[in-house]
Coordinates of C-alpha atoms and ligand atoms in Angstrom, one line a residue:
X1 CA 25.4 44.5 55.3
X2 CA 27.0 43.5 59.1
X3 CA 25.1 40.6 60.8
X4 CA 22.8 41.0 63.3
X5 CA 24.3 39.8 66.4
X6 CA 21.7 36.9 67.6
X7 CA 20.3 37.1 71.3
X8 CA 19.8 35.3 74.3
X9 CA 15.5 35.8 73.8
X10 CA 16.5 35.0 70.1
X11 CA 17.9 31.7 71.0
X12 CA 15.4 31.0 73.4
X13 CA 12.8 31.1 70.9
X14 CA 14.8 28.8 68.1
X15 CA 13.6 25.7 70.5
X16 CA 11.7 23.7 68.2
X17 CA 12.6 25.8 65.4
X18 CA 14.0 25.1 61.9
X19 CA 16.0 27.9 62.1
X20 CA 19.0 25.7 63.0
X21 CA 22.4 27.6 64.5
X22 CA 26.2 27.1 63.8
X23 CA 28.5 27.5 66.4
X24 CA 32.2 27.7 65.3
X25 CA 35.0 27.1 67.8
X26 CA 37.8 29.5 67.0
X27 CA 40.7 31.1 68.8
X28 CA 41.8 34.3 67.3
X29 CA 41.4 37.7 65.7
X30 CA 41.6 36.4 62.2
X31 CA 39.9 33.2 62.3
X32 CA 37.1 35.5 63.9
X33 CA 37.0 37.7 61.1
X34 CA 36.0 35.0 58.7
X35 CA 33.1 33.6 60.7
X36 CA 32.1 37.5 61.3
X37 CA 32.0 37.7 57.3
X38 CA 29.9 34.2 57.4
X39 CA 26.4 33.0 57.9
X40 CA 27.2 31.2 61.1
X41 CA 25.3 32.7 63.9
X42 CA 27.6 32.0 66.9
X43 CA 31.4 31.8 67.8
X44 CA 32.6 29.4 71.1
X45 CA 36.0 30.7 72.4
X46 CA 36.6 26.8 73.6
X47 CA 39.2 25.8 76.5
X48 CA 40.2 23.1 73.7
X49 CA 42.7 26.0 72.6
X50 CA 44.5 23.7 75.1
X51 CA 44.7 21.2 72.7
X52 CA 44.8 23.3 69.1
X53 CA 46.9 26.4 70.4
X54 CA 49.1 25.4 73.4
X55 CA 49.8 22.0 72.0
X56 CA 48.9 20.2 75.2
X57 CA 47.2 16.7 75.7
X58 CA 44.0 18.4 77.6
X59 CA 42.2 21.1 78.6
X60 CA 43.1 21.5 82.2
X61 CA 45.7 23.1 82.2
X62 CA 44.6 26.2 80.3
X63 CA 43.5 28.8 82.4
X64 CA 41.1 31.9 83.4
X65 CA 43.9 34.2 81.7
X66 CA 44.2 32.2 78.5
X67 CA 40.6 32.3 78.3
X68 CA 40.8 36.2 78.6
X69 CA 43.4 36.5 75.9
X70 CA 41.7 34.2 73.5
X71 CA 38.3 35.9 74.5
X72 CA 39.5 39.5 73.6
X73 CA 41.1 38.8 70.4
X74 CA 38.0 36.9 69.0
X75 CA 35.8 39.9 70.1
X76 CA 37.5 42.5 68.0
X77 CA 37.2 40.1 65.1
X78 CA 34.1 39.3 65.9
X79 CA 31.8 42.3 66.7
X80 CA 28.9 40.9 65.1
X81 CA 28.6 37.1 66.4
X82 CA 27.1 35.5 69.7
X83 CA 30.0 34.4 71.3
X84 CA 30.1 32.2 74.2
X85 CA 33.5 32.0 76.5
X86 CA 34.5 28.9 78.0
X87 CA 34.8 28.7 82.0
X88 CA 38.2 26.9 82.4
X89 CA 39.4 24.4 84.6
X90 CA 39.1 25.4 88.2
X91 CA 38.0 28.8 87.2
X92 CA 34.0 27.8 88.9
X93 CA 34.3 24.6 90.9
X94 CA 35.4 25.4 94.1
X95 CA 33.2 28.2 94.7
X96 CA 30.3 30.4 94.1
X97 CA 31.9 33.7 94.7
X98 CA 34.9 32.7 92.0
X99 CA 32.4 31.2 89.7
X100 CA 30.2 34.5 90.1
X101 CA 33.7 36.9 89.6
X102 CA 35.5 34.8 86.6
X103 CA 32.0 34.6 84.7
X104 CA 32.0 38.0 85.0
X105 CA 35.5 38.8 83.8
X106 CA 34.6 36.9 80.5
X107 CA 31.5 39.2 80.0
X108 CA 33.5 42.3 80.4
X109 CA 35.4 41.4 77.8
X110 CA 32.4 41.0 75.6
X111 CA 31.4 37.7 75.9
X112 CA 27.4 37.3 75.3
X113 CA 27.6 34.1 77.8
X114 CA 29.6 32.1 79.4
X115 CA 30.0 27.9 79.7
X116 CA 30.3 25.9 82.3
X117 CA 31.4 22.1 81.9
X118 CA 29.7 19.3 84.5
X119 CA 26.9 17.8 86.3
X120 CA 25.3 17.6 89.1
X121 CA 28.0 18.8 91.2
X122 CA 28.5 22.5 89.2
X123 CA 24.3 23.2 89.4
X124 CA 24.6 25.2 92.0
X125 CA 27.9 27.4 90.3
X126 CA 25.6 27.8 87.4
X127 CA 22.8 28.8 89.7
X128 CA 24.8 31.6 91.3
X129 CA 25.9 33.2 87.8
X130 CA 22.9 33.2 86.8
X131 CA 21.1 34.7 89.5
X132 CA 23.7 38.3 89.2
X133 CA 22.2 37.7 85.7
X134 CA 25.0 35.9 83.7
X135 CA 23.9 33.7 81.0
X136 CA 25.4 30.3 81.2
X137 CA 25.4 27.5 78.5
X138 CA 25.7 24.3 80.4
X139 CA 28.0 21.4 78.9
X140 CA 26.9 17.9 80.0
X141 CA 27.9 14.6 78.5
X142 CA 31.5 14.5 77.7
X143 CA 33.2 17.4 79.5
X144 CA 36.7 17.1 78.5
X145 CA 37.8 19.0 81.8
X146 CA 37.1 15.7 83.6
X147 CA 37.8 13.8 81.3
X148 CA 40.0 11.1 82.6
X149 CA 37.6 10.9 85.3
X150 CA 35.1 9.5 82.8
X151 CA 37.4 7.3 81.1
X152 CA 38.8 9.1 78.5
X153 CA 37.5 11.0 75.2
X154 CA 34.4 8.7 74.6
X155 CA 31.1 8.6 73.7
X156 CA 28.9 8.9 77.1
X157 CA 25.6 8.1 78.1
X158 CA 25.5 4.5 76.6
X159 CA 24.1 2.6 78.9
X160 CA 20.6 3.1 81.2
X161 CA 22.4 4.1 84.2
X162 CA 24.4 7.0 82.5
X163 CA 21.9 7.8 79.9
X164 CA 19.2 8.8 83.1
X165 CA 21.9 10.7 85.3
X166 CA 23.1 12.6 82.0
X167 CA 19.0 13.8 81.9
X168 CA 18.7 14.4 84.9
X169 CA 21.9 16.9 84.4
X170 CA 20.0 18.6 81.6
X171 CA 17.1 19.1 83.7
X172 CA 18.8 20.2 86.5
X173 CA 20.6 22.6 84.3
X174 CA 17.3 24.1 83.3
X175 CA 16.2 24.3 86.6
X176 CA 19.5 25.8 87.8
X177 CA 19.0 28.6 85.3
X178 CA 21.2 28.0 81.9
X179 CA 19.2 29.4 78.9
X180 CA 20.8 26.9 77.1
X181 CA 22.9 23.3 77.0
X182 CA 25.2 22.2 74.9
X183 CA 25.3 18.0 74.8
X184 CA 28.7 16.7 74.1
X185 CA 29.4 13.0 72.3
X186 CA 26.4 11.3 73.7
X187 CA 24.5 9.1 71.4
X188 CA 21.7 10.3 68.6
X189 CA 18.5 9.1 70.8
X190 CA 20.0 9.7 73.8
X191 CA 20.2 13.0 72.7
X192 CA 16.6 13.3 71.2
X193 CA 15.7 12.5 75.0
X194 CA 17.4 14.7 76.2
X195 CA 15.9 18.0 73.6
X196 CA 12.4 16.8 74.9
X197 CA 13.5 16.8 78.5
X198 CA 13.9 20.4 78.7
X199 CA 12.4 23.3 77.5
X200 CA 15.7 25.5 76.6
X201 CA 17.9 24.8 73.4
X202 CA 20.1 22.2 73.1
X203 CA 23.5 22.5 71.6
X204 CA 24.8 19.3 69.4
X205 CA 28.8 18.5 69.3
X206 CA 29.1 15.0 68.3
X207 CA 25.5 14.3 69.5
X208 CA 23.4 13.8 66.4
X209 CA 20.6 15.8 64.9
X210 CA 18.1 16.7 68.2
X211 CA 19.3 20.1 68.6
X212 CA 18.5 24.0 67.3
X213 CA 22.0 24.6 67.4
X214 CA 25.7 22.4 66.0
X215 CA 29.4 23.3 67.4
X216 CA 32.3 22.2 65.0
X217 CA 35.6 23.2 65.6
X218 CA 37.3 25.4 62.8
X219 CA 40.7 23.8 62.6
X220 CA 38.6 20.4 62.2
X221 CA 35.6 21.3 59.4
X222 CA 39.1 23.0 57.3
X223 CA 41.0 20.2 57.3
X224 CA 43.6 21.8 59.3
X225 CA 44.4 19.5 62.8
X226 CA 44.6 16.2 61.0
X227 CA 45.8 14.0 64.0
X228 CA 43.2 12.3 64.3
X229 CA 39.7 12.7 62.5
X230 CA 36.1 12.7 64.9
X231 CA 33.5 10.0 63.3
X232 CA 31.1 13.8 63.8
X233 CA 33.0 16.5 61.8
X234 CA 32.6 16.5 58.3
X235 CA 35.4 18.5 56.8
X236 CA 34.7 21.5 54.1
X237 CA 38.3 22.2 53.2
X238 CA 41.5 20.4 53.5
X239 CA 43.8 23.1 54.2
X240 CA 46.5 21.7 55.9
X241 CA 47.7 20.1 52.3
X242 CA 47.2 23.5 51.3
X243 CA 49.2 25.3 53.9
X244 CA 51.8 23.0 53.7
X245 CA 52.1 23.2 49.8
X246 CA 52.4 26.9 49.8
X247 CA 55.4 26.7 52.7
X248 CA 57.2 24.0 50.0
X249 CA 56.7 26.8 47.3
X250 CA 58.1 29.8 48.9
X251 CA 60.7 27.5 50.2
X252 CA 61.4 26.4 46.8
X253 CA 61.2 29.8 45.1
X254 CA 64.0 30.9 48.1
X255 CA 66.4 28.3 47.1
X256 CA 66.0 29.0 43.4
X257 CA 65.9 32.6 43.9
X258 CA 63.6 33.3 42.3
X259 CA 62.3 34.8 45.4
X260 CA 61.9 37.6 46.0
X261 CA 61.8 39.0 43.0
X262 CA 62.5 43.0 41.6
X263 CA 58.9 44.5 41.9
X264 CA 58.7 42.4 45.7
X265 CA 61.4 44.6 46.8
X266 CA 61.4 48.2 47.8
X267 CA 63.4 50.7 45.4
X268 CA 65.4 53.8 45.9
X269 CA 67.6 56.5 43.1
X270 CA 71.1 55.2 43.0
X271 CA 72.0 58.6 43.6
X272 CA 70.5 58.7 47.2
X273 CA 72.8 55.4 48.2
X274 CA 75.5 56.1 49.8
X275 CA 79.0 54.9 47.6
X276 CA 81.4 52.4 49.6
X277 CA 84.6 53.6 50.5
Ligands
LIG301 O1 36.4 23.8 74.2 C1 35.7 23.4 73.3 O2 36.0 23.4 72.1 C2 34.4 22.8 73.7 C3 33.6 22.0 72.7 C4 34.2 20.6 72.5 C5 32.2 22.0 73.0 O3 34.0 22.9 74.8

């Protein structure tokens, strides 16, 4: 039986529930199609594609169009999952009106909402979108869009000072109208702070257990990208060893020809093949 595509009232009411909610980051048709067939709830088309599908050292560089791509291929694997479209760089910040028009050129495309990374200075982008009735997950604590800004890829919000501003973000982001935030790499209590701060559901990526729903990125829970390993992804295959190890056997079986073999091959009558002159 197909899944029953969760909803934004749905979410709302998993606050404080133990009904908890997987978010897979994926990229494409196929990899769709597998958490489509799964029991994971909700799919994040993530601007990190920067990083796992262009092969670049960031996210800022990707763009509205990438996002659009990526978007529409997930959709058509995905027809039963929540999925939530990543705003990219530049696509919201310098105004309203873009904000408003590239939120709503993801949901065309069959996003269920859209995300927007960034604090204080994106409320009232997020405020805007939501008020022509877009839903918007905010992203506070690490946002790797800015993330040079904030010293690199680190774990934020560990001191008093950052810890208050980064609740006062989630608050704000409440206020401004997201249904919904997701709390990047900020530390476990911090994070249980923040979940009591606000009244809508908090996302967890890195952030520890206060949260209704958890976002894990599919090339890192299969053991795929292996550069580097997160201290928060726990990995439920190893498939790069895997991938790798059937390349090396077709390779093998080329050189030894034993590839392809007679039934891998198409056949025809030797009387319909044309004789050499
Ligand atoms: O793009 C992405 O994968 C993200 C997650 C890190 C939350 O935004």
């Amino acid at each position: 039986m197909a899944k029953k595509k969760l909803t934004i009232q749905e979410i709302l009411n998993r606050k404080n529930s133990k009904d908890k909610i997987g978010m897979v980051t994926v990229y494409d048709y196929q990899m769709a199609k597998l958490v489509d067939e799964s029991d994971c709830e909700m799919i994040l088309v993530g601007d990190s594609l920067g990083m796992i599908v262009q092969g670049l050292d960031g996210t800022t560089h990707v763009n509205i169009e990438d996002m659009e791509y990526h978007l529409k291929c997930v959709r058509r694997g995905a027809p039963n999952t929540f999925i939530v479209a990543d705003m990219s760089f530049m696509s919201y910040q310098a105004s309203k009106e873009e904000a408003i028009r590239n939120a709503g050129k993801l949901m065309k495309l069959g996003a269920d909402c859209v995300k927007m990374e960034g604090g204080l200075g994106i409320m009232d982008k997020i405020k805007a979108v939501t008020e022509v009735g877009i839903p918007v997950m905010a992203h506070i604590g690490l946002t790797p869009q800015t993330a040079a800004a904030l010293g690199g890829f680190k774990l934020q919000g560990k001191n008093k000072e950052t810890a208050e501003r980064l609740v006062k973000e989630a608050v704000a982001a409440e206020e401004a109208g997201a249904f919904c935030v997701l709390v990047e790499l900020v530390p476990a209590e911090l994070n249980e702070l923040i979940d009591k701060s606000v009244s809508i559901p908090v996302i967890s990526t890195g952030s520890g257990p206060s949260a209704v729903g958890f976002n894990l990125n599919a090339y890192d829970m299969l053991g795929i990208f292996s550069d580097f390993k997160p201290k928060f992804v726990r990995q439920y295959a190893q498939l790069k060893q895997v991938i790798v190890d059937a390349f090396n056997a077709w390779n093998a079986d080329i050189k030894s020809g034993s590839y392809p073999a007679n039934d891998e091959a198409f056949h025809m009558k030797e009387e319909d093949l044309p004789k050499l002159d």
